[in-house]
Structure formats: C-alpha cells, structure tokens
C-alpha cells in the first residue's frame, strides 16, 4: 500500500490521544490519527483497510482518506467531526446517564442491522484465538470458555468490538461511532457482551465516595443501554448471559492486571449459567 510522505511537524498539542495514537488537526479541515512511534506500520494499514470496509456499509462513520507519513511516522487522515464524546457528556451531566444509555442502545442495534462483509475478520475466530492466548488462568476456565463459544450461533452482522461511550461522538448531525480497528463480522450479542464487560471493568477512581457514584452511574447507564437495545433488536436479554463467559474470558488476554481478580470472580458467578453437555 502506497503512502504519502510529509517532512513536516504536526502541532505539538494533540486534540485527542489514546494508547496507540495521537490525533492532530490536518489540512482542509481534516484530522490525522498519528501512530505512536512503537506502532508497526502494518497496524496502521490494517486500520485503514477496516475503516474503508466499514464506511462502505453506509453507516455514518468518519471518512478515511489516505495513509500518510509525517516525520517517519505513519498515520491516517480522517474526516474531522466536531463534538464531545458521549463519555464526556456523561461526566458533565451525570443525571442524564440513563438518557445516554438508551441512545447508545439504539445506536448499537442500528449498527447490528448492517451486514459485516466477508472481508472482515470472523468474530468467533478472533474470540477463540484470544481465549487460547490467555496466560495464568486455570485450564478448566479456558475449556469452559471454548466449549461455550463453540455452542453459540454464528452471525453476519457488523460488530464494532470496542463499543463504549468514549467511542461515540455527539456531533451536531447526530451520534457517530469512531475507532473501528476491532471491527469484525459475527453475532450481535458477542458485541453487546463486550460492551457490558467494558462497562463493568473500566477503571474506578480511588476516592470511595466517587467510586460509589461511578458504580451507580454505570449500573443506571448499562440497564438503560440494554433495555433500549433489546427493545429494538430481535433477541432476548436472556440470550446474552451465554455470551458473557467466553467474551469475559477473552478479555483476560489483554493482560489488564487491575481487572484480573474481578474478572475471575465474575467468571465464577457466570459458570452456573453455562449449559453442560
């Protein structure tokens, strides 16, 4: 894949940043998502390819224009969409957590109405690889996760893979879902289970009072999200529990030490809900 090269420096102050990339203003009212210097070029190329596949579904997502290289570092030029993230808005208006949860549930159901094309990764294959790569967990947990996954139905829907309020921009023209490198093709409830896991496992403040407040807000938000999703999607809420075990175990492959103890405890709680063959 070709790459345009620019021997210039971007603005020193990014407008957004994440673990693997920094976002800067670019020419023509666009932005550049510039990889950190340790990120391999093929990761950037993969994200660009997935972004193009997703935008071809007709879903409202940021348009990916080209891959460029700035001072030897690869990045993707995207359409600029202005607006706060849903997570930012919840932080400033916590009393609206339920309203935002309902909005996210409807948005997720609309996403799953789109078909994931055959050139997207299969979500079941991805989950299986993650489960098999987990280190340090009891083997019976792994076997249970693999067996549960094998008994679940396949699907052909477009899945995001990292759908949470921080990846939803609230623009003047409506909500737009961003950050699609984990997109795949599969059963919608795998994606919903991933969102539920993310909602429960996100970092918590150290202050006990704030921890309690955040915990309450997350419960309100998640209940509203699930209620709106299952009101619109053709599935039953009871079906979700079968997906939680393999999706939660697969999350352990990301090696987030602060989550491990809580994850194992939750896996124990979910075990009785897994059918035994």
mmCIF file of C-alpha atoms in Angstrom:
data_model
loop_
_atom_site.group_PDB
_atom_site.id
_atom_site.type_symbol
_atom_site.label_atom_id
_atom_site.label_comp_id
_atom_site.label_asym_id
_atom_site.label_seq_id
_atom_site.Cartn_x
_atom_site.Cartn_y
_atom_site.Cartn_z
ATOM 1 C CA UNK A 1 0.000 0.000 0.000
ATOM 2 C CA UNK A 2 1.434 3.393 -1.018
ATOM 3 C CA UNK A 3 1.982 6.168 1.451
ATOM 4 C CA UNK A 4 2.311 9.934 1.019
ATOM 5 C CA UNK A 5 5.271 11.406 2.888
ATOM 6 C CA UNK A 6 5.385 14.791 4.624
ATOM 7 C CA UNK A 7 8.594 16.137 6.118
ATOM 8 C CA UNK A 8 6.770 18.485 8.469
ATOM 9 C CA UNK A 9 5.909 18.559 12.135
ATOM 10 C CA UNK A 10 2.329 18.492 13.329
ATOM 11 C CA UNK A 11 1.026 20.759 16.047
ATOM 12 C CA UNK A 12 2.740 19.906 19.329
ATOM 13 C CA UNK A 13 -0.585 19.741 21.178
ATOM 14 C CA UNK A 14 -2.830 16.850 20.090
ATOM 15 C CA UNK A 15 -6.583 17.379 20.165
ATOM 16 C CA UNK A 16 -7.037 13.814 21.402
ATOM 17 C CA UNK A 17 -4.837 10.891 22.350
ATOM 18 C CA UNK A 18 -5.061 7.207 23.091
ATOM 19 C CA UNK A 19 -2.774 4.308 23.899
ATOM 20 C CA UNK A 20 -1.609 3.764 20.312
ATOM 21 C CA UNK A 21 -2.171 7.102 18.563
ATOM 22 C CA UNK A 22 -2.347 10.885 18.815
ATOM 23 C CA UNK A 23 -4.861 12.999 16.889
ATOM 24 C CA UNK A 24 -3.851 16.349 15.370
ATOM 25 C CA UNK A 25 -5.507 18.899 13.072
ATOM 26 C CA UNK A 26 -4.679 18.438 9.383
ATOM 27 C CA UNK A 27 -5.191 20.349 6.177
ATOM 28 C CA UNK A 28 -8.593 21.007 4.589
ATOM 29 C CA UNK A 29 -10.458 20.717 7.883
ATOM 30 C CA UNK A 30 -9.394 17.107 8.389
ATOM 31 C CA UNK A 31 -7.508 15.365 11.182
ATOM 32 C CA UNK A 32 -4.628 12.939 11.264
ATOM 33 C CA UNK A 33 -4.539 9.966 13.608
ATOM 34 C CA UNK A 34 -0.790 9.573 14.006
ATOM 35 C CA UNK A 35 0.513 6.313 15.418
ATOM 36 C CA UNK A 36 2.902 6.365 18.338
ATOM 37 C CA UNK A 37 6.461 5.603 17.328
ATOM 38 C CA UNK A 38 6.324 1.995 18.579
ATOM 39 C CA UNK A 39 3.279 1.056 16.480
ATOM 40 C CA UNK A 40 4.149 -1.064 13.398
ATOM 41 C CA UNK A 41 3.190 0.351 10.006
ATOM 42 C CA UNK A 42 1.085 -2.721 9.228
ATOM 43 C CA UNK A 43 -1.205 -1.867 12.162
ATOM 44 C CA UNK A 44 -1.913 1.492 10.544
ATOM 45 C CA UNK A 45 -2.523 -0.152 7.173
ATOM 46 C CA UNK A 46 -4.886 -2.645 8.786
ATOM 47 C CA UNK A 47 -6.906 0.106 10.493
ATOM 48 C CA UNK A 48 -7.171 1.998 7.210
ATOM 49 C CA UNK A 49 -8.413 -1.099 5.384
ATOM 50 C CA UNK A 50 -11.011 -1.819 8.077
ATOM 51 C CA UNK A 51 -12.144 1.835 8.089
ATOM 52 C CA UNK A 52 -12.747 1.665 4.345
ATOM 53 C CA UNK A 53 -14.704 -1.595 4.700
ATOM 54 C CA UNK A 54 -16.906 -0.144 7.452
ATOM 55 C CA UNK A 55 -17.646 3.105 5.631
ATOM 56 C CA UNK A 56 -18.736 1.064 2.595
ATOM 57 C CA UNK A 57 -21.612 -0.354 4.695
ATOM 58 C CA UNK A 58 -23.235 3.090 4.655
ATOM 59 C CA UNK A 59 -23.012 3.521 8.414
ATOM 60 C CA UNK A 60 -22.206 7.080 9.495
ATOM 61 C CA UNK A 61 -18.536 6.866 10.432
ATOM 62 C CA UNK A 62 -15.553 9.197 9.942
ATOM 63 C CA UNK A 63 -14.326 9.018 6.355
ATOM 64 C CA UNK A 64 -10.784 7.654 5.973
ATOM 65 C CA UNK A 65 -8.963 9.468 3.143
ATOM 66 C CA UNK A 66 -5.394 8.213 2.985
ATOM 67 C CA UNK A 67 -2.353 6.936 4.842
ATOM 68 C CA UNK A 68 0.427 9.469 5.206
ATOM 69 C CA UNK A 69 3.829 9.552 6.846
ATOM 70 C CA UNK A 70 4.872 12.502 8.999
ATOM 71 C CA UNK A 71 8.499 12.652 10.059
ATOM 72 C CA UNK A 72 8.797 8.906 9.547
ATOM 73 C CA UNK A 73 5.625 8.011 11.484
ATOM 74 C CA UNK A 74 2.543 6.544 9.774
ATOM 75 C CA UNK A 75 -0.909 7.988 10.257
ATOM 76 C CA UNK A 76 -4.395 8.056 8.736
ATOM 77 C CA UNK A 77 -6.089 11.221 7.522
ATOM 78 C CA UNK A 78 -9.722 11.188 8.613
ATOM 79 C CA UNK A 79 -12.723 13.427 8.202
ATOM 80 C CA UNK A 80 -12.958 15.836 11.125
ATOM 81 C CA UNK A 81 -16.142 15.555 13.147
ATOM 82 C CA UNK A 82 -16.606 18.036 15.952
ATOM 83 C CA UNK A 83 -18.401 17.321 19.195
ATOM 84 C CA UNK A 84 -17.809 15.837 22.625
ATOM 85 C CA UNK A 85 -17.777 12.118 23.241
ATOM 86 C CA UNK A 86 -20.754 10.595 24.988
ATOM 87 C CA UNK A 87 -18.416 9.782 27.874
ATOM 88 C CA UNK A 88 -17.526 13.474 28.225
ATOM 89 C CA UNK A 89 -21.198 14.406 28.285
ATOM 90 C CA UNK A 90 -22.000 11.825 30.946
ATOM 91 C CA UNK A 91 -19.190 13.300 33.027
ATOM 92 C CA UNK A 92 -20.656 16.790 32.811
ATOM 93 C CA UNK A 93 -24.313 15.701 33.050
ATOM 94 C CA UNK A 94 -24.364 12.532 35.187
ATOM 95 C CA UNK A 95 -28.101 12.899 35.794
ATOM 96 C CA UNK A 96 -28.572 12.059 32.103
ATOM 97 C CA UNK A 97 -26.761 8.694 32.313
ATOM 98 C CA UNK A 98 -29.975 6.805 31.586
ATOM 99 C CA UNK A 99 -30.798 9.006 28.587
ATOM 100 C CA UNK A 100 -27.350 8.455 27.114
ATOM 101 C CA UNK A 101 -27.586 4.721 27.825
ATOM 102 C CA UNK A 102 -30.814 4.484 25.815
ATOM 103 C CA UNK A 103 -29.243 6.414 22.956
ATOM 104 C CA UNK A 104 -26.256 4.068 22.886
ATOM 105 C CA UNK A 105 -28.504 1.012 22.928
ATOM 106 C CA UNK A 106 -30.441 2.248 19.910
ATOM 107 C CA UNK A 107 -27.222 3.142 18.098
ATOM 108 C CA UNK A 108 -25.781 -0.325 18.715
ATOM 109 C CA UNK A 109 -28.945 -2.039 17.444
ATOM 110 C CA UNK A 110 -28.839 0.078 14.278
ATOM 111 C CA UNK A 111 -25.210 -0.903 13.750
ATOM 112 C CA UNK A 112 -26.078 -4.580 14.001
ATOM 113 C CA UNK A 113 -28.679 -4.186 11.258
ATOM 114 C CA UNK A 114 -25.729 -3.778 8.889
ATOM 115 C CA UNK A 115 -24.124 -6.859 7.389
ATOM 116 C CA UNK A 116 -20.441 -7.354 8.039
ATOM 117 C CA UNK A 117 -18.824 -8.146 4.720
ATOM 118 C CA UNK A 118 -16.836 -11.333 4.210
ATOM 119 C CA UNK A 119 -13.535 -9.420 4.160
ATOM 120 C CA UNK A 120 -13.933 -8.554 7.856
ATOM 121 C CA UNK A 121 -12.435 -10.937 10.433
ATOM 122 C CA UNK A 122 -14.815 -13.539 11.871
ATOM 123 C CA UNK A 123 -15.576 -12.618 15.469
ATOM 124 C CA UNK A 124 -15.786 -16.241 16.619
ATOM 125 C CA UNK A 125 -12.286 -16.930 15.276
ATOM 126 C CA UNK A 126 -10.965 -13.814 16.995
ATOM 127 C CA UNK A 127 -12.549 -14.771 20.325
ATOM 128 C CA UNK A 128 -11.158 -18.300 20.066
ATOM 129 C CA UNK A 129 -7.628 -17.002 19.474
ATOM 130 C CA UNK A 130 -7.915 -14.644 22.446
ATOM 131 C CA UNK A 131 -9.215 -17.404 24.722
ATOM 132 C CA UNK A 132 -6.385 -19.716 23.672
ATOM 133 C CA UNK A 133 -3.776 -16.994 24.301
ATOM 134 C CA UNK A 134 -4.771 -16.208 27.917
ATOM 135 C CA UNK A 135 -1.909 -16.855 30.331
ATOM 136 C CA UNK A 136 -2.144 -17.747 34.009
ATOM 137 C CA UNK A 137 -5.805 -18.768 34.146
ATOM 138 C CA UNK A 138 -6.977 -22.230 35.284
ATOM 139 C CA UNK A 139 -7.351 -24.596 32.334
ATOM 140 C CA UNK A 140 -10.894 -25.531 33.314
ATOM 141 C CA UNK A 141 -11.880 -21.857 32.833
ATOM 142 C CA UNK A 142 -10.356 -21.911 29.328
ATOM 143 C CA UNK A 143 -12.064 -25.196 28.418
ATOM 144 C CA UNK A 144 -15.401 -23.853 29.630
ATOM 145 C CA UNK A 145 -14.973 -20.669 27.570
ATOM 146 C CA UNK A 146 -14.052 -22.619 24.417
ATOM 147 C CA UNK A 147 -16.935 -25.048 24.874
ATOM 148 C CA UNK A 148 -19.407 -22.232 25.492
ATOM 149 C CA UNK A 149 -18.168 -20.384 22.410
ATOM 150 C CA UNK A 150 -18.419 -23.499 20.232
ATOM 151 C CA UNK A 151 -22.093 -23.913 21.173
ATOM 152 C CA UNK A 152 -23.073 -20.334 20.358
ATOM 153 C CA UNK A 153 -24.577 -19.339 16.993
ATOM 154 C CA UNK A 154 -22.577 -17.625 14.274
ATOM 155 C CA UNK A 155 -23.722 -14.379 12.726
ATOM 156 C CA UNK A 156 -23.070 -11.998 9.870
ATOM 157 C CA UNK A 157 -23.641 -8.595 11.470
ATOM 158 C CA UNK A 158 -21.196 -5.708 11.561
ATOM 159 C CA UNK A 159 -19.590 -5.661 15.028
ATOM 160 C CA UNK A 160 -17.528 -2.819 16.480
ATOM 161 C CA UNK A 161 -15.531 -4.741 19.090
ATOM 162 C CA UNK A 162 -14.909 -1.772 21.396
ATOM 163 C CA UNK A 163 -18.290 -0.043 21.607
ATOM 164 C CA UNK A 164 -18.466 2.261 24.619
ATOM 165 C CA UNK A 165 -19.369 5.934 25.304
ATOM 166 C CA UNK A 166 -15.807 7.108 24.674
ATOM 167 C CA UNK A 167 -16.083 5.925 21.064
ATOM 168 C CA UNK A 168 -19.270 7.829 20.277
ATOM 169 C CA UNK A 169 -19.013 11.430 19.103
ATOM 170 C CA UNK A 170 -22.081 13.596 19.654
ATOM 171 C CA UNK A 171 -21.971 15.844 16.600
ATOM 172 C CA UNK A 172 -24.459 18.477 15.517
ATOM 173 C CA UNK A 173 -25.782 15.973 12.976
ATOM 174 C CA UNK A 174 -26.196 13.126 15.443
ATOM 175 C CA UNK A 175 -24.034 10.465 17.105
ATOM 176 C CA UNK A 176 -21.134 8.986 15.137
ATOM 177 C CA UNK A 177 -19.211 5.862 16.144
ATOM 178 C CA UNK A 178 -15.439 6.135 15.850
ATOM 179 C CA UNK A 179 -12.368 3.875 16.286
ATOM 180 C CA UNK A 180 -13.068 0.705 14.274
ATOM 181 C CA UNK A 181 -9.794 -1.313 14.294
ATOM 182 C CA UNK A 182 -11.509 -4.135 16.229
ATOM 183 C CA UNK A 183 -14.425 -4.420 13.788
ATOM 184 C CA UNK A 184 -15.491 -7.915 12.801
ATOM 185 C CA UNK A 185 -18.355 -9.991 11.417
ATOM 186 C CA UNK A 186 -20.421 -12.113 13.762
ATOM 187 C CA UNK A 187 -23.323 -12.460 16.162
ATOM 188 C CA UNK A 188 -24.566 -9.141 17.622
ATOM 189 C CA UNK A 189 -24.731 -10.456 21.185
ATOM 190 C CA UNK A 190 -20.973 -11.027 21.172
ATOM 191 C CA UNK A 191 -20.621 -7.283 20.640
ATOM 192 C CA UNK A 192 -23.203 -6.484 23.328
ATOM 193 C CA UNK A 193 -21.413 -8.787 25.771
ATOM 194 C CA UNK A 194 -18.148 -6.982 25.062
ATOM 195 C CA UNK A 195 -19.828 -3.636 25.827
ATOM 196 C CA UNK A 196 -21.218 -4.980 29.109
ATOM 197 C CA UNK A 197 -17.771 -6.282 30.089
ATOM 198 C CA UNK A 198 -16.191 -2.909 29.283
ATOM 199 C CA UNK A 199 -18.830 -1.102 31.335
ATOM 200 C CA UNK A 200 -18.133 -3.251 34.385
ATOM 201 C CA UNK A 201 -14.347 -3.373 34.047
ATOM 202 C CA UNK A 202 -13.486 0.264 33.363
ATOM 203 C CA UNK A 203 -11.115 1.997 35.786
ATOM 204 C CA UNK A 204 -12.531 3.408 39.006
ATOM 205 C CA UNK A 205 -11.464 6.497 40.984
ATOM 206 C CA UNK A 206 -9.545 5.968 44.221
ATOM 207 C CA UNK A 207 -11.871 8.145 46.325
ATOM 208 C CA UNK A 208 -14.505 5.850 47.968
ATOM 209 C CA UNK A 209 -17.348 8.350 47.525
ATOM 210 C CA UNK A 210 -16.528 8.834 43.859
ATOM 211 C CA UNK A 211 -16.215 5.084 43.375
ATOM 212 C CA UNK A 212 -19.736 4.659 44.705
ATOM 213 C CA UNK A 213 -21.070 7.403 42.449
ATOM 214 C CA UNK A 214 -19.372 5.986 39.347
ATOM 215 C CA UNK A 215 -20.616 2.498 40.205
ATOM 216 C CA UNK A 216 -24.207 3.730 40.474
ATOM 217 C CA UNK A 217 -23.957 5.696 37.223
ATOM 218 C CA UNK A 218 -22.580 2.667 35.396
ATOM 219 C CA UNK A 219 -25.456 0.496 36.589
ATOM 220 C CA UNK A 220 -28.013 3.098 35.516
ATOM 221 C CA UNK A 221 -26.309 3.552 32.148
ATOM 222 C CA UNK A 222 -25.927 -0.180 31.460
ATOM 223 C CA UNK A 223 -29.533 -1.005 32.385
ATOM 224 C CA UNK A 224 -30.792 1.750 30.084
ATOM 225 C CA UNK A 225 -28.444 0.635 27.286
ATOM 226 C CA UNK A 226 -29.583 -2.993 27.469
ATOM 227 C CA UNK A 227 -33.246 -2.060 27.769
ATOM 228 C CA UNK A 228 -33.109 0.097 24.631
ATOM 229 C CA UNK A 229 -31.021 -2.434 22.716
ATOM 230 C CA UNK A 230 -33.314 -5.402 23.359
ATOM 231 C CA UNK A 231 -36.389 -3.306 22.671
ATOM 232 C CA UNK A 232 -35.082 -2.742 19.149
ATOM 233 C CA UNK A 233 -33.032 -5.871 18.374
ATOM 234 C CA UNK A 234 -34.581 -9.287 17.581
ATOM 235 C CA UNK A 235 -33.012 -11.091 20.550
ATOM 236 C CA UNK A 236 -33.952 -11.885 24.125
ATOM 237 C CA UNK A 237 -31.997 -10.462 27.014
ATOM 238 C CA UNK A 238 -31.662 -13.958 28.496
ATOM 239 C CA UNK A 239 -29.546 -14.990 25.497
ATOM 240 C CA UNK A 240 -26.844 -12.502 26.477
ATOM 241 C CA UNK A 241 -25.698 -14.489 29.509
ATOM 242 C CA UNK A 242 -24.394 -17.303 27.278
ATOM 243 C CA UNK A 243 -22.031 -14.866 25.557
ATOM 244 C CA UNK A 244 -20.667 -13.219 28.679
ATOM 245 C CA UNK A 245 -18.452 -16.117 29.802
ATOM 246 C CA UNK A 246 -16.359 -16.527 26.616
ATOM 247 C CA UNK A 247 -16.216 -12.767 25.981
ATOM 248 C CA UNK A 248 -15.130 -12.058 29.565
ATOM 249 C CA UNK A 249 -12.501 -14.799 29.489
ATOM 250 C CA UNK A 250 -11.193 -13.470 26.156
ATOM 251 C CA UNK A 251 -10.787 -10.062 27.831
ATOM 252 C CA UNK A 252 -8.142 -11.640 30.108
ATOM 253 C CA UNK A 253 -5.871 -11.916 27.055
ATOM 254 C CA UNK A 254 -5.444 -8.126 27.219
ATOM 255 C CA UNK A 255 -3.440 -8.570 30.460
ATOM 256 C CA UNK A 256 -5.004 -5.751 32.465
ATOM 257 C CA UNK A 257 -3.821 -6.714 35.938
ATOM 258 C CA UNK A 258 -6.253 -4.434 37.785
ATOM 259 C CA UNK A 259 -9.148 -6.364 36.238
ATOM 260 C CA UNK A 260 -7.959 -9.946 36.747
ATOM 261 C CA UNK A 261 -9.306 -10.630 40.247
ATOM 262 C CA UNK A 262 -12.723 -9.119 39.486
ATOM 263 C CA UNK A 263 -12.868 -10.989 36.164
ATOM 264 C CA UNK A 264 -12.193 -14.366 37.800
ATOM 265 C CA UNK A 265 -14.821 -13.674 40.448
ATOM 266 C CA UNK A 266 -17.349 -12.775 37.747
ATOM 267 C CA UNK A 267 -16.462 -15.900 35.746
ATOM 268 C CA UNK A 268 -17.268 -17.982 38.832
ATOM 269 C CA UNK A 269 -20.650 -16.263 39.115
ATOM 270 C CA UNK A 270 -21.420 -16.879 35.439
ATOM 271 C CA UNK A 271 -20.430 -20.552 35.457
ATOM 272 C CA UNK A 272 -23.832 -21.914 36.608
ATOM 273 C CA UNK A 273 -25.439 -20.240 33.593
ATOM 274 C CA UNK A 274 -23.270 -22.166 31.120
ATOM 275 C CA UNK A 275 -25.068 -25.256 29.749
ATOM 276 C CA UNK A 276 -23.233 -28.502 30.478
ATOM 277 C CA UNK A 277 -23.063 -31.071 27.715
#
